[in-house]
Amino acid sequence: GFFGFSPGKVATGDSVFVFLGGEVPHLLRRTHKENEYSFVGECYVHGLMEGEA
């Protein structure tokens, strides 16, 4: 597992994504629609910053 921080409200089931070419991970939340997510915000995950993923 990894240790991280996120601004705002994090909910059970939220997912951390690292996008190709991105320097920081992002926190996304599933919506009620299949294969759709809403953007929660950027987050810090130790070991996944600055292209380390």
mmCIF file of N, CA and C in Angstrom:
data_model
loop_
_atom_site.group_PDB
_atom_site.id
_atom_site.type_symbol
_atom_site.label_atom_id
_atom_site.label_comp_id
_atom_site.label_asym_id
_atom_site.label_seq_id
_atom_site.Cartn_x
_atom_site.Cartn_y
_atom_site.Cartn_z
ATOM 1 N N GLY A 1 0.798 -1.177 0.000
ATOM 2 C CA GLY A 1 0.000 0.000 0.000
ATOM 3 C C GLY A 1 0.850 1.253 0.000
ATOM 4 N N PHE A 2 0.208 2.349 -0.196
ATOM 5 C CA PHE A 2 0.864 3.646 -0.239
ATOM 6 C C PHE A 2 0.213 4.578 0.770
ATOM 7 N N PHE A 3 0.970 5.584 1.195
ATOM 8 C CA PHE A 3 0.483 6.595 2.118
ATOM 9 C C PHE A 3 0.267 7.884 1.342
ATOM 10 N N GLY A 4 -0.863 8.558 1.572
ATOM 11 C CA GLY A 4 -1.117 9.777 0.818
ATOM 12 C C GLY A 4 -2.005 10.766 1.547
ATOM 13 N N PHE A 5 -2.113 11.956 0.945
ATOM 14 C CA PHE A 5 -2.962 13.040 1.441
ATOM 15 C C PHE A 5 -3.794 13.580 0.287
ATOM 16 N N SER A 6 -4.970 14.086 0.614
ATOM 17 C CA SER A 6 -5.810 14.711 -0.400
ATOM 18 C C SER A 6 -6.589 15.853 0.228
ATOM 19 N N PRO A 7 -6.699 16.967 -0.497
ATOM 20 C CA PRO A 7 -7.536 18.049 0.010
ATOM 21 C C PRO A 7 -9.008 17.694 -0.156
ATOM 22 N N GLY A 8 -9.829 18.229 0.680
ATOM 23 C CA GLY A 8 -11.263 17.988 0.541
ATOM 24 C C GLY A 8 -11.699 16.670 1.150
ATOM 25 N N LYS A 9 -12.889 16.271 0.784
ATOM 26 C CA LYS A 9 -13.487 15.068 1.359
ATOM 27 C C LYS A 9 -13.175 13.849 0.507
ATOM 28 N N VAL A 10 -12.514 12.884 1.105
ATOM 29 C CA VAL A 10 -12.227 11.610 0.456
ATOM 30 C C VAL A 10 -13.272 10.620 0.931
ATOM 31 N N ALA A 11 -13.795 9.818 0.008
ATOM 32 C CA ALA A 11 -14.836 8.853 0.356
ATOM 33 C C ALA A 11 -14.352 7.432 0.086
ATOM 34 N N THR A 12 -14.905 6.498 0.820
ATOM 35 C CA THR A 12 -14.624 5.094 0.562
ATOM 36 C C THR A 12 -14.970 4.785 -0.882
ATOM 37 N N GLY A 13 -14.066 4.112 -1.579
ATOM 38 C CA GLY A 13 -14.304 3.768 -2.974
ATOM 39 C C GLY A 13 -13.671 4.727 -3.966
ATOM 40 N N ASP A 14 -13.158 5.882 -3.496
ATOM 41 C CA ASP A 14 -12.443 6.792 -4.390
ATOM 42 C C ASP A 14 -11.204 6.079 -4.920
ATOM 43 N N SER A 15 -10.761 6.473 -6.104
ATOM 44 C CA SER A 15 -9.610 5.836 -6.743
ATOM 45 C C SER A 15 -8.548 6.866 -7.078
ATOM 46 N N VAL A 16 -7.295 6.435 -6.993
ATOM 47 C CA VAL A 16 -6.161 7.277 -7.366
ATOM 48 C C VAL A 16 -5.732 6.888 -8.770
ATOM 49 N N PHE A 17 -5.609 7.891 -9.645
ATOM 50 C CA PHE A 17 -5.179 7.677 -11.026
ATOM 51 C C PHE A 17 -3.921 8.493 -11.281
ATOM 52 N N VAL A 18 -2.986 7.905 -12.014
ATOM 53 C CA VAL A 18 -1.814 8.628 -12.495
ATOM 54 C C VAL A 18 -1.913 8.607 -14.010
ATOM 55 N N PHE A 19 -2.126 9.770 -14.605
ATOM 56 C CA PHE A 19 -2.314 9.859 -16.051
ATOM 57 C C PHE A 19 -0.969 9.926 -16.761
ATOM 58 N N LEU A 20 -0.892 9.321 -17.927
ATOM 59 C CA LEU A 20 0.322 9.301 -18.726
ATOM 60 C C LEU A 20 0.829 10.723 -18.933
ATOM 61 N N GLY A 21 2.064 10.962 -18.565
ATOM 62 C CA GLY A 21 2.662 12.283 -18.701
ATOM 63 C C GLY A 21 2.404 13.199 -17.522
ATOM 64 N N GLY A 22 1.548 12.774 -16.604
ATOM 65 C CA GLY A 22 1.233 13.599 -15.442
ATOM 66 C C GLY A 22 2.318 13.530 -14.388
ATOM 67 N N GLU A 23 2.436 14.586 -13.609
ATOM 68 C CA GLU A 23 3.441 14.623 -12.551
ATOM 69 C C GLU A 23 2.863 14.328 -11.178
ATOM 70 N N VAL A 24 1.548 14.445 -11.037
ATOM 71 C CA VAL A 24 0.918 14.175 -9.744
ATOM 72 C C VAL A 24 -0.282 13.255 -9.944
ATOM 73 N N PRO A 25 -0.602 12.446 -8.936
ATOM 74 C CA PRO A 25 -1.793 11.607 -9.022
ATOM 75 C C PRO A 25 -3.067 12.429 -8.809
ATOM 76 N N HIS A 26 -4.172 11.898 -9.279
ATOM 77 C CA HIS A 26 -5.475 12.551 -9.150
ATOM 78 C C HIS A 26 -6.457 11.593 -8.488
ATOM 79 N N LEU A 27 -7.346 12.152 -7.707
ATOM 80 C CA LEU A 27 -8.365 11.381 -7.015
ATOM 81 C C LEU A 27 -9.670 11.499 -7.788
ATOM 82 N N LEU A 28 -10.245 10.355 -8.157
ATOM 83 C CA LEU A 28 -11.498 10.323 -8.909
ATOM 84 C C LEU A 28 -12.524 9.491 -8.161
ATOM 85 N N ARG A 29 -13.788 9.811 -8.383
ATOM 86 C CA ARG A 29 -14.903 9.111 -7.729
ATOM 87 C C ARG A 29 -15.879 8.632 -8.788
ATOM 88 N N ARG A 30 -16.273 7.370 -8.686
ATOM 89 C CA ARG A 30 -17.269 6.818 -9.617
ATOM 90 C C ARG A 30 -18.588 7.550 -9.459
ATOM 91 N N THR A 31 -19.265 7.762 -10.589
ATOM 92 C CA THR A 31 -20.607 8.335 -10.548
ATOM 93 C C THR A 31 -21.607 7.189 -10.646
ATOM 94 N N HIS A 32 -22.879 7.517 -10.721
ATOM 95 C CA HIS A 32 -23.903 6.481 -10.837
ATOM 96 C C HIS A 32 -23.936 5.876 -12.242
ATOM 97 N N LYS A 33 -23.247 6.514 -13.204
ATOM 98 C CA LYS A 33 -23.200 5.994 -14.572
ATOM 99 C C LYS A 33 -22.006 5.062 -14.743
ATOM 100 N N GLU A 34 -22.181 4.008 -15.527
ATOM 101 C CA GLU A 34 -21.114 3.045 -15.773
ATOM 102 C C GLU A 34 -19.940 3.715 -16.488
ATOM 103 N N ASN A 35 -18.733 3.395 -16.054
ATOM 104 C CA ASN A 35 -17.495 3.912 -16.654
ATOM 105 C C ASN A 35 -17.396 5.439 -16.632
ATOM 106 N N GLU A 36 -17.982 6.079 -15.623
ATOM 107 C CA GLU A 36 -17.894 7.531 -15.509
ATOM 108 C C GLU A 36 -17.394 7.895 -14.114
ATOM 109 N N TYR A 37 -16.468 8.857 -14.071
ATOM 110 C CA TYR A 37 -15.889 9.306 -12.814
ATOM 111 C C TYR A 37 -16.025 10.814 -12.701
ATOM 112 N N SER A 38 -16.048 11.316 -11.480
ATOM 113 C CA SER A 38 -15.983 12.755 -11.256
ATOM 114 C C SER A 38 -14.626 13.071 -10.626
ATOM 115 N N PHE A 39 -14.121 14.254 -10.931
ATOM 116 C CA PHE A 39 -12.821 14.686 -10.445
ATOM 117 C C PHE A 39 -12.957 15.205 -9.024
ATOM 118 N N VAL A 40 -12.186 14.634 -8.097
ATOM 119 C CA VAL A 40 -12.197 15.091 -6.711
ATOM 120 C C VAL A 40 -11.072 16.101 -6.495
ATOM 121 N N GLY A 41 -9.887 15.817 -7.025
ATOM 122 C CA GLY A 41 -8.768 16.744 -6.900
ATOM 123 C C GLY A 41 -7.432 16.050 -7.032
ATOM 124 N N GLU A 42 -6.383 16.861 -7.014
ATOM 125 C CA GLU A 42 -5.033 16.310 -7.002
ATOM 126 C C GLU A 42 -4.761 15.772 -5.610
ATOM 127 N N CYS A 43 -3.837 14.836 -5.519
ATOM 128 C CA CYS A 43 -3.487 14.296 -4.213
ATOM 129 C C CYS A 43 -1.991 14.010 -4.153
ATOM 130 N N TYR A 44 -1.512 13.797 -2.953
ATOM 131 C CA TYR A 44 -0.123 13.416 -2.738
ATOM 132 C C TYR A 44 -0.119 11.958 -2.333
ATOM 133 N N VAL A 45 0.673 11.154 -3.031
ATOM 134 C CA VAL A 45 0.859 9.752 -2.658
ATOM 135 C C VAL A 45 2.361 9.502 -2.646
ATOM 136 N N HIS A 46 2.903 9.192 -1.479
ATOM 137 C CA HIS A 46 4.342 8.976 -1.354
ATOM 138 C C HIS A 46 4.783 7.859 -2.294
ATOM 139 N N GLY A 47 5.753 8.153 -3.144
ATOM 140 C CA GLY A 47 6.263 7.183 -4.107
ATOM 141 C C GLY A 47 5.623 7.277 -5.475
ATOM 142 N N LEU A 48 4.622 8.142 -5.639
ATOM 143 C CA LEU A 48 3.956 8.297 -6.939
ATOM 144 C C LEU A 48 4.003 9.740 -7.436
ATOM 145 N N MET A 49 4.907 10.535 -6.923
ATOM 146 C CA MET A 49 4.967 11.942 -7.297
ATOM 147 C C MET A 49 6.026 12.181 -8.372
ATOM 148 N N GLU A 50 5.862 13.231 -9.140
ATOM 149 C CA GLU A 50 6.833 13.679 -10.136
ATOM 150 C C GLU A 50 7.222 12.579 -11.116
ATOM 151 N N GLY A 51 6.229 11.868 -11.625
ATOM 152 C CA GLY A 51 6.472 10.855 -12.645
ATOM 153 C C GLY A 51 7.072 9.563 -12.134
ATOM 154 N N GLU A 52 7.015 9.301 -10.835
ATOM 155 C CA GLU A 52 7.603 8.085 -10.267
ATOM 156 C C GLU A 52 6.764 6.843 -10.527
ATOM 157 N N ALA A 53 5.515 7.021 -10.917
ATOM 158 C CA ALA A 53 4.633 5.861 -11.130
ATOM 159 C C ALA A 53 4.996 5.145 -12.410
#
